[in-house]
Each structure stands twice: as C-alpha cells, then as structure tokens.
Amino acid sequence: MSWIVSLPCTRDEAEALSGEVPELDALPEAPVIVTREIDEDMGLWQLDAYLDEKPGAALLELLQALIPSARRKKPQVEQLVEQDWVTLSQQGLEPVQAGRFFVHTSSYADRVPAGSVPFLIDASQAFGTGGHDTTAGCLAMLDRLARQGASPRNIADIGTGTGLLAFAAMHLWPRARTIASDIDPASIFVTRDNAAINGVPLGRSGGRLALAVAPGTDHPAIRHRAPYDLVIANILAGPLITLAPDIGAATAPGGNAILAGLIARQMEPVLAAYRAQGLRLAARGGSVEWPCLLFVKRRRYGYRRKERAFHRSNPADASFGSW
C-alpha cells in the first residue's frame, strides 16, 4: 500500500526543490517528490511526496522544514487505495517489438525474445503502453538514434503517459539526466509504479528519472535542467503546435526532438511550426497513418540571439499529456 503526503508551497519553493535535495537524497527510502501548480490565478502550488510506507514524524518534520511557508500547516497524509488500472478492453493487448525493445503485459512475461530489451507495461489509465503505433514509432526512433551514435546527456519526456519512452531512453543512455512529465498526476503515479516494476531508479542525478506534473514544459524542474540534448513528445498535433516555441527553446542547438501523436494529414502544420523555431526534419519513422518525426535544432554560430522563455502562463491548449 502506498502513501502520499501533501503540503502547500510557493512557486519559489517548488523551484528550489527541482534540483538536488541532499536531505532527501540521504534517506534510505527517499520519497518521490512531485510539485504542481493547483491554482494559476492565485499562484498556489502543492508538494506531493509518495512513499511505500506510512511516513513517520521525522519525515513529516523534514518535509515541512523544506517548505518554510508550510511550517505551521498540518501535512495531509493519505493512504492510497490500491486500484486496478487494467481495464477489460486492454487485457488482450499484444506485445510490441520496436527496434531492440519488447514491450509486453504480464500475460506475455514468459515470452520475451532472446536478445531484446523488455519492458513490462500493463494497461493503465495513462496512455503509452507501447501498443499504439505512435509509441512504437518513438521506440524505434530512439533505437535508430542510438545506432547512429547519438549520446544525449540531458533528456526530457514531455507527456510521458506510462513512462515507457523515458525508460527506453535511460536504457540507451544510462548516464544521462532524464526527466519525465505529464499534465495528469495519475500518469506520474503510474510512471512511478512502472519504474519500480522495470528497475528504473528515480531521483534527480544522472542515471535516475526525475518526475514532474506539468502542462508542457511549464515546471521549475523542467526549466532548471534545460536545454536538452533530446526532447521526446508523444502527444497530439494541436498541443505539439502550441508547444513548438517552448520545445524549440528547450532543445539545445544540435539537439534532437522526437515528436509523435499526429496523424499523416497533420504533419505539414507540425513541420511548419517547428521549422519556425529553427528545427529541421531529419527523419520520418512510425507508420503511414501515424508518423514519428525526428528534428534537429540548427546550431548557431557567431553572435547568439536572445532565446525566448519556453514556458507560458496560459497555454492555448492545456489538453497535452497522456491521452
């Protein structure tokens, strides 16, 4: 059974927690910390700490000490009810082989092909089990990048769903710093569980996966780590276009962006949006109906123009995240 501790915080406090926190990292069983904005108009933020065991008084005091504005607030401690994320309509989900990766549910745990890299992702409330063409296309594109010799050191998975694409990137580049975000808190909870199942370590340092609840790139932890050598966004065409300035600014010159979630007839508007941000199309993968696009951000030489900020206080389309 899992537990969650919630405390109100300010945006500045959330940003301070986006880096390394030695007090938490030193704990034998450190909680997974997620900060999120709960009321944009009033500027209210919240810290959620996820634990496998009921928190003791010492941990509660430590969490409050990290948030000066909440010193007099009583932490909300809640036991999370076990939920069956697997729906009847998804129980028969077939495994997917994409590049070196083999993504399967529990029903196929004893049928992993020799030499493949398996991920156990049971069907859940979050999108991204691997069974959809867009997710499979992204896995194949990640595999292709690795075979071409790419070596990103800083990776962001925007709209992570189940965490699968972040897990795959971490397997390919185990020393990289990686962060996965989603607008849906349930997706981050699912990602946390899937990380434990697949042996993916959570944390803020290299080789560990950091988590954030965020609309697009609008989160202190995401901004704190930018720019990224590799950005992955498997969402929808509308949000991809809306986020083009933000993803473009978050991608380092010479870095890559893997975009998916669009259908073939939506490709031209997406291409135009990212070309306007200085990214060029380097490759197209995926299926005929569900393309997966690989972009490279052009390098700048000589005088460097000022970058625009890559977050928005009022995104035009807040529907991005898992679907």
Tab-separated table of C-alpha atoms in Angstrom:
chain	number	residue	atom	x	y	z
A	1	MET	CA	0.000	0.000	0.000
A	2	SER	CA	1.320	3.471	-0.888
A	3	TRP	CA	1.041	6.755	0.970
A	4	ILE	CA	1.045	10.404	-0.075
A	5	VAL	CA	1.978	13.465	1.976
A	6	SER	CA	0.727	16.811	0.649
A	7	LEU	CA	1.745	20.321	1.689
A	8	PRO	CA	1.064	23.736	0.149
A	9	CYS	CA	4.098	25.565	-1.174
A	10	THR	CA	5.075	28.582	-3.212
A	11	ARG	CA	6.408	28.594	-6.752
A	12	ASP	CA	9.855	29.604	-5.487
A	13	GLU	CA	9.864	26.692	-3.042
A	14	ALA	CA	8.812	24.326	-5.824
A	15	GLU	CA	11.678	25.615	-7.959
A	16	ALA	CA	14.139	25.152	-5.096
A	17	LEU	CA	13.058	21.520	-4.832
A	18	SER	CA	13.640	20.938	-8.549
A	19	GLY	CA	17.374	20.499	-8.002
A	20	GLU	CA	19.141	18.055	-5.734
A	21	VAL	CA	17.910	17.982	-2.134
A	22	PRO	CA	20.654	16.363	-0.005
A	23	GLU	CA	18.334	15.976	3.000
A	24	LEU	CA	16.004	13.749	0.978
A	25	ASP	CA	18.636	12.012	-1.119
A	26	ALA	CA	20.373	10.856	2.070
A	27	LEU	CA	17.306	8.925	3.249
A	28	PRO	CA	17.420	5.122	2.871
A	29	GLU	CA	13.966	5.172	1.243
A	30	ALA	CA	13.596	8.651	-0.202
A	31	PRO	CA	10.067	9.711	-1.172
A	32	VAL	CA	9.246	10.627	-4.750
A	33	ILE	CA	8.660	14.390	-4.749
A	34	VAL	CA	6.230	15.959	-7.210
A	35	THR	CA	5.352	19.663	-7.191
A	36	ARG	CA	2.488	21.126	-9.186
A	37	GLU	CA	0.503	24.310	-9.629
A	38	ILE	CA	-3.028	23.863	-8.307
A	39	ASP	CA	-4.403	27.400	-8.831
A	40	GLU	CA	-2.792	29.532	-11.514
A	41	ASP	CA	-4.795	32.694	-10.709
A	42	MET	CA	-3.844	32.631	-7.024
A	43	GLY	CA	-0.339	31.258	-7.590
A	44	LEU	CA	-0.943	28.247	-5.358
A	45	TRP	CA	1.418	25.286	-5.587
A	46	GLN	CA	1.487	21.934	-3.823
A	47	LEU	CA	4.122	19.388	-2.899
A	48	ASP	CA	3.164	15.709	-3.009
A	49	ALA	CA	5.544	13.125	-1.548
A	50	TYR	CA	4.860	9.498	-2.474
A	51	LEU	CA	6.046	6.732	-0.135
A	52	ASP	CA	5.734	2.971	0.128
A	53	GLU	CA	5.351	3.072	3.914
A	54	LYS	CA	3.377	5.272	6.296
A	55	PRO	CA	5.504	8.378	6.982
A	56	GLY	CA	6.865	8.902	10.468
A	57	ALA	CA	7.059	12.132	12.422
A	58	ALA	CA	10.704	12.718	11.461
A	59	LEU	CA	9.949	12.637	7.738
A	60	LEU	CA	6.952	14.949	8.139
A	61	GLU	CA	9.122	17.415	10.024
A	62	LEU	CA	11.783	17.213	7.328
A	63	LEU	CA	9.262	17.918	4.566
A	64	GLN	CA	7.917	20.916	6.466
A	65	ALA	CA	11.444	22.198	7.046
A	66	LEU	CA	11.993	22.181	3.278
A	67	ILE	CA	8.912	24.396	2.813
A	68	PRO	CA	9.164	27.445	5.094
A	69	SER	CA	5.732	28.722	4.073
A	70	ALA	CA	4.143	25.479	5.359
A	71	ARG	CA	5.839	25.308	8.765
A	72	ARG	CA	2.515	25.932	10.519
A	73	LYS	CA	0.466	23.815	8.122
A	74	LYS	CA	-0.539	20.297	9.035
A	75	PRO	CA	0.614	17.838	6.375
A	76	GLN	CA	-2.158	15.881	4.706
A	77	VAL	CA	-1.282	12.202	4.973
A	78	GLU	CA	-3.365	9.798	2.926
A	79	GLN	CA	-3.199	6.096	2.269
A	80	LEU	CA	-3.671	5.457	-1.424
A	81	VAL	CA	-6.214	2.799	-2.210
A	82	GLU	CA	-4.946	0.077	-4.495
A	83	GLN	CA	-6.520	0.497	-7.905
A	84	ASP	CA	-6.862	-1.966	-10.736
A	85	TRP	CA	-5.562	0.061	-13.642
A	86	VAL	CA	-6.057	-2.798	-16.070
A	87	THR	CA	-9.286	-2.491	-17.965
A	88	LEU	CA	-11.117	-5.399	-19.580
A	89	SER	CA	-10.760	-3.830	-23.010
A	90	GLN	CA	-6.959	-3.863	-22.726
A	91	GLN	CA	-6.334	-7.237	-21.144
A	92	GLY	CA	-5.592	-8.782	-24.519
A	93	LEU	CA	-3.024	-6.157	-25.511
A	94	GLU	CA	-0.451	-7.780	-27.787
A	95	PRO	CA	3.279	-7.259	-27.150
A	96	VAL	CA	5.199	-4.900	-29.414
A	97	GLN	CA	8.696	-5.309	-30.841
A	98	ALA	CA	10.161	-1.926	-31.803
A	99	GLY	CA	13.855	-1.824	-32.540
A	100	ARG	CA	15.612	-3.635	-29.700
A	101	PHE	CA	12.664	-3.108	-27.353
A	102	PHE	CA	9.980	-5.654	-26.479
A	103	VAL	CA	7.027	-4.115	-24.621
A	104	HIS	CA	4.610	-6.557	-23.055
A	105	THR	CA	1.970	-7.001	-20.385
A	106	SER	CA	2.088	-9.543	-17.555
A	107	SER	CA	0.359	-12.077	-19.806
A	108	TYR	CA	3.473	-12.274	-22.003
A	109	ALA	CA	6.155	-12.114	-19.302
A	110	ASP	CA	7.343	-15.639	-20.176
A	111	ARG	CA	7.615	-14.980	-23.932
A	112	VAL	CA	10.354	-12.343	-24.121
A	113	PRO	CA	12.522	-12.907	-27.231
A	114	ALA	CA	16.206	-13.566	-26.606
A	115	GLY	CA	18.412	-10.531	-27.089
A	116	SER	CA	15.628	-7.980	-26.727
A	117	VAL	CA	15.244	-5.266	-24.087
A	118	PRO	CA	11.926	-5.977	-22.331
A	119	PHE	CA	9.640	-3.560	-20.533
A	120	LEU	CA	6.641	-4.758	-18.571
A	121	ILE	CA	3.897	-2.154	-19.003
A	122	ASP	CA	0.436	-3.301	-18.044
A	123	ALA	CA	-2.532	-1.432	-19.466
A	124	SER	CA	-3.383	1.580	-17.314
A	125	GLN	CA	-5.257	4.848	-17.117
A	126	ALA	CA	-2.267	6.521	-18.744
A	127	PHE	CA	-1.527	6.389	-22.456
A	128	GLY	CA	1.696	4.829	-23.637
A	129	THR	CA	1.613	1.073	-23.156
A	130	GLY	CA	3.592	0.521	-26.351
A	131	GLY	CA	0.667	-0.966	-28.225
A	132	HIS	CA	-0.128	2.206	-30.140
A	133	ASP	CA	1.671	2.986	-33.394
A	134	THR	CA	2.904	6.351	-32.068
A	135	THR	CA	4.620	4.821	-29.028
A	136	ALA	CA	6.125	2.009	-31.100
A	137	GLY	CA	7.337	4.586	-33.629
A	138	CYS	CA	9.067	6.585	-30.888
A	139	LEU	CA	10.743	3.450	-29.522
A	140	ALA	CA	12.049	2.600	-32.977
A	141	MET	CA	13.274	6.186	-33.461
A	142	LEU	CA	15.128	6.107	-30.126
A	143	ASP	CA	16.759	2.830	-31.175
A	144	ARG	CA	17.719	4.390	-34.512
A	145	LEU	CA	19.297	7.413	-32.810
A	146	ALA	CA	21.395	5.163	-30.582
A	147	ARG	CA	22.573	3.061	-33.527
A	148	GLN	CA	23.625	6.265	-35.295
A	149	GLY	CA	25.866	7.135	-32.367
A	150	ALA	CA	23.802	9.814	-30.612
A	151	SER	CA	24.795	10.351	-26.967
A	152	PRO	CA	22.427	12.806	-25.260
A	153	ARG	CA	23.345	13.737	-21.700
A	154	ASN	CA	20.135	15.593	-20.828
A	155	ILE	CA	16.716	14.194	-21.809
A	156	ALA	CA	13.093	15.291	-21.326
A	157	ASP	CA	9.993	13.178	-21.997
A	158	ILE	CA	7.047	15.585	-22.223
A	159	GLY	CA	3.636	13.922	-21.809
A	160	THR	CA	5.189	10.700	-20.570
A	161	GLY	CA	1.978	8.684	-20.053
A	162	THR	CA	3.276	5.440	-18.535
A	163	GLY	CA	6.959	6.436	-18.538
A	164	LEU	CA	7.837	3.920	-21.248
A	165	LEU	CA	9.729	6.255	-23.583
A	166	ALA	CA	11.740	7.716	-20.714
A	167	PHE	CA	12.630	4.172	-19.594
A	168	ALA	CA	13.787	3.287	-23.107
A	169	ALA	CA	15.920	6.441	-23.356
A	170	MET	CA	17.501	5.664	-19.984
A	171	HIS	CA	18.394	2.162	-21.151
A	172	LEU	CA	20.095	3.556	-24.251
A	173	TRP	CA	21.888	6.357	-22.399
A	174	PRO	CA	22.170	5.207	-18.775
A	175	ARG	CA	24.334	8.127	-17.609
A	176	ALA	CA	22.039	10.863	-18.909
A	177	ARG	CA	19.926	13.083	-16.689
A	178	THR	CA	16.309	12.347	-17.569
A	179	ILE	CA	13.035	13.961	-16.544
A	180	ALA	CA	9.515	12.777	-17.405
A	181	SER	CA	6.459	14.998	-17.076
A	182	ASP	CA	2.745	14.821	-17.673
A	183	ILE	CA	-0.186	17.143	-17.093
A	184	ASP	CA	-2.101	14.265	-15.465
A	185	PRO	CA	-0.981	13.406	-11.912
A	186	ALA	CA	-2.320	9.866	-12.418
A	187	SER	CA	0.235	9.369	-15.183
A	188	ILE	CA	3.081	10.295	-12.866
A	189	PHE	CA	1.785	7.830	-10.282
A	190	VAL	CA	1.583	5.124	-12.976
A	191	THR	CA	5.103	6.023	-14.149
A	192	ARG	CA	6.392	5.698	-10.586
A	193	ASP	CA	4.904	2.208	-10.304
A	194	ASN	CA	6.192	1.178	-13.721
A	195	ALA	CA	9.668	2.414	-12.824
A	196	ALA	CA	9.701	0.125	-9.793
A	197	ILE	CA	8.476	-2.835	-11.856
A	198	ASN	CA	11.131	-2.323	-14.523
A	199	GLY	CA	14.031	-1.486	-12.216
A	200	VAL	CA	14.291	2.165	-13.263
A	201	PRO	CA	15.770	4.253	-10.422
A	202	LEU	CA	14.047	7.514	-9.515
A	203	GLY	CA	15.908	10.642	-8.466
A	204	ARG	CA	17.451	13.851	-9.698
A	205	SER	CA	21.004	12.838	-10.596
A	206	GLY	CA	22.409	11.221	-13.717
A	207	GLY	CA	21.115	7.713	-14.331
A	208	ARG	CA	17.919	8.410	-12.378
A	209	LEU	CA	14.495	9.534	-13.539
A	210	ALA	CA	13.003	12.747	-12.185
A	211	LEU	CA	9.204	13.204	-12.336
A	212	ALA	CA	7.049	16.314	-12.671
A	213	VAL	CA	3.353	17.137	-13.074
A	214	ALA	CA	3.322	19.905	-15.664
A	215	PRO	CA	1.431	21.289	-18.670
A	216	GLY	CA	4.058	21.022	-21.370
A	217	THR	CA	7.397	22.469	-20.224
A	218	ASP	CA	5.907	24.811	-17.618
A	219	HIS	CA	7.542	23.494	-14.467
A	220	PRO	CA	10.568	24.708	-12.463
A	221	ALA	CA	12.261	21.309	-12.649
A	222	ILE	CA	11.988	21.233	-16.448
A	223	ARG	CA	13.289	24.792	-16.834
A	224	HIS	CA	16.052	24.160	-14.308
A	225	ARG	CA	17.528	21.344	-16.419
A	226	ALA	CA	17.210	22.959	-19.854
A	227	PRO	CA	18.436	22.967	-22.540
A	228	TYR	CA	18.035	19.311	-23.545
A	229	ASP	CA	20.020	17.232	-25.997
A	230	LEU	CA	16.892	15.153	-26.575
A	231	VAL	CA	13.217	16.047	-26.141
A	232	ILE	CA	10.508	13.417	-26.652
A	233	ALA	CA	6.870	14.467	-27.026
A	234	ASN	CA	4.316	11.816	-27.965
A	235	ILE	CA	1.117	13.826	-27.524
A	236	LEU	CA	-1.315	15.307	-30.084
A	237	ALA	CA	-0.911	17.565	-33.120
A	238	GLY	CA	-2.673	20.563	-31.530
A	239	PRO	CA	-0.529	20.595	-28.394
A	240	LEU	CA	2.599	19.878	-30.442
A	241	ILE	CA	1.942	23.043	-32.463
A	242	THR	CA	1.075	25.067	-29.346
A	243	LEU	CA	4.256	23.886	-27.625
A	244	ALA	CA	6.551	24.463	-30.623
A	245	PRO	CA	8.136	27.665	-29.206
A	246	ASP	CA	8.586	26.037	-25.795
A	247	ILE	CA	10.013	22.747	-27.073
A	248	GLY	CA	12.142	24.626	-29.580
A	249	ALA	CA	13.629	26.819	-26.838
A	250	ALA	CA	14.123	23.816	-24.536
A	251	THR	CA	16.101	21.915	-27.194
A	252	ALA	CA	19.834	22.607	-27.256
A	253	PRO	CA	21.455	23.689	-30.542
A	254	GLY	CA	22.408	20.478	-32.305
A	255	GLY	CA	19.961	18.554	-30.122
A	256	ASN	CA	17.130	16.289	-31.247
A	257	ALA	CA	13.366	16.335	-30.749
A	258	ILE	CA	11.236	13.239	-31.367
A	259	LEU	CA	7.601	14.189	-31.960
A	260	ALA	CA	4.610	11.874	-32.405
A	261	GLY	CA	0.898	11.644	-31.757
A	262	LEU	CA	-0.121	13.306	-35.014
A	263	ILE	CA	-1.749	11.643	-37.998
A	264	ALA	CA	-0.367	11.911	-41.520
A	265	ARG	CA	-2.606	14.766	-42.668
A	266	GLN	CA	-1.495	16.861	-39.674
A	267	MET	CA	2.204	16.583	-40.495
A	268	GLU	CA	2.619	19.760	-42.559
A	269	PRO	CA	1.306	22.172	-39.866
A	270	VAL	CA	3.549	20.475	-37.288
A	271	LEU	CA	6.550	20.705	-39.620
A	272	ALA	CA	5.881	24.407	-40.227
A	273	ALA	CA	5.582	25.138	-36.503
A	274	TYR	CA	8.952	23.563	-35.698
A	275	ARG	CA	10.789	24.898	-38.720
A	276	ALA	CA	9.820	28.356	-37.485
A	277	GLN	CA	11.707	27.557	-34.270
A	278	GLY	CA	14.921	26.618	-36.039
A	279	LEU	CA	14.411	22.846	-36.153
A	280	ARG	CA	14.733	20.840	-39.346
A	281	LEU	CA	13.238	17.457	-40.125
A	282	ALA	CA	15.997	14.831	-40.049
A	283	ALA	CA	13.977	11.633	-40.379
A	284	ARG	CA	10.455	10.256	-40.516
A	285	GLY	CA	9.510	6.939	-38.971
A	286	GLY	CA	6.425	5.334	-37.497
A	287	SER	CA	3.595	4.071	-39.672
A	288	VAL	CA	1.959	5.590	-42.730
A	289	GLU	CA	-1.016	6.805	-40.691
A	290	TRP	CA	0.909	7.704	-37.507
A	291	PRO	CA	4.268	9.309	-38.417
A	292	CYS	CA	7.090	9.790	-35.912
A	293	LEU	CA	9.224	12.844	-36.681
A	294	LEU	CA	12.868	13.386	-35.747
A	295	PHE	CA	14.003	17.012	-35.690
A	296	VAL	CA	17.457	18.528	-35.229
A	297	LYS	CA	17.854	22.053	-33.913
A	298	ARG	CA	20.190	24.119	-36.021
A	299	ARG	CA	23.418	25.202	-34.411
A	300	ARG	CA	24.137	28.904	-34.137
A	301	TYR	CA	27.496	30.404	-34.946
A	302	GLY	CA	28.786	33.869	-34.132
A	303	TYR	CA	26.522	36.287	-32.299
A	304	ARG	CA	23.855	34.441	-30.339
A	305	ARG	CA	20.365	35.841	-30.444
A	306	LYS	CA	18.354	36.056	-27.277
A	307	GLU	CA	16.224	32.973	-26.581
A	308	ARG	CA	12.582	33.421	-25.717
A	309	ALA	CA	11.328	31.937	-22.470
A	310	PHE	CA	9.996	28.430	-23.013
A	311	HIS	CA	7.016	28.428	-20.697
A	312	ARG	CA	3.666	30.096	-20.815
A	313	SER	CA	1.405	31.217	-18.029
A	314	ASN	CA	-1.670	30.491	-20.130
A	315	PRO	CA	-1.088	27.761	-22.716
A	316	ALA	CA	-3.542	27.989	-25.558
A	317	ASP	CA	-4.230	24.286	-25.370
A	318	ALA	CA	-3.946	22.579	-21.994
A	319	SER	CA	-5.003	19.174	-23.286
A	320	PHE	CA	-1.496	17.853	-23.753
A	321	GLY	CA	-0.273	14.987	-21.651
A	322	SER	CA	-1.417	11.394	-21.796
A	323	TRP	CA	-4.419	10.501	-23.917
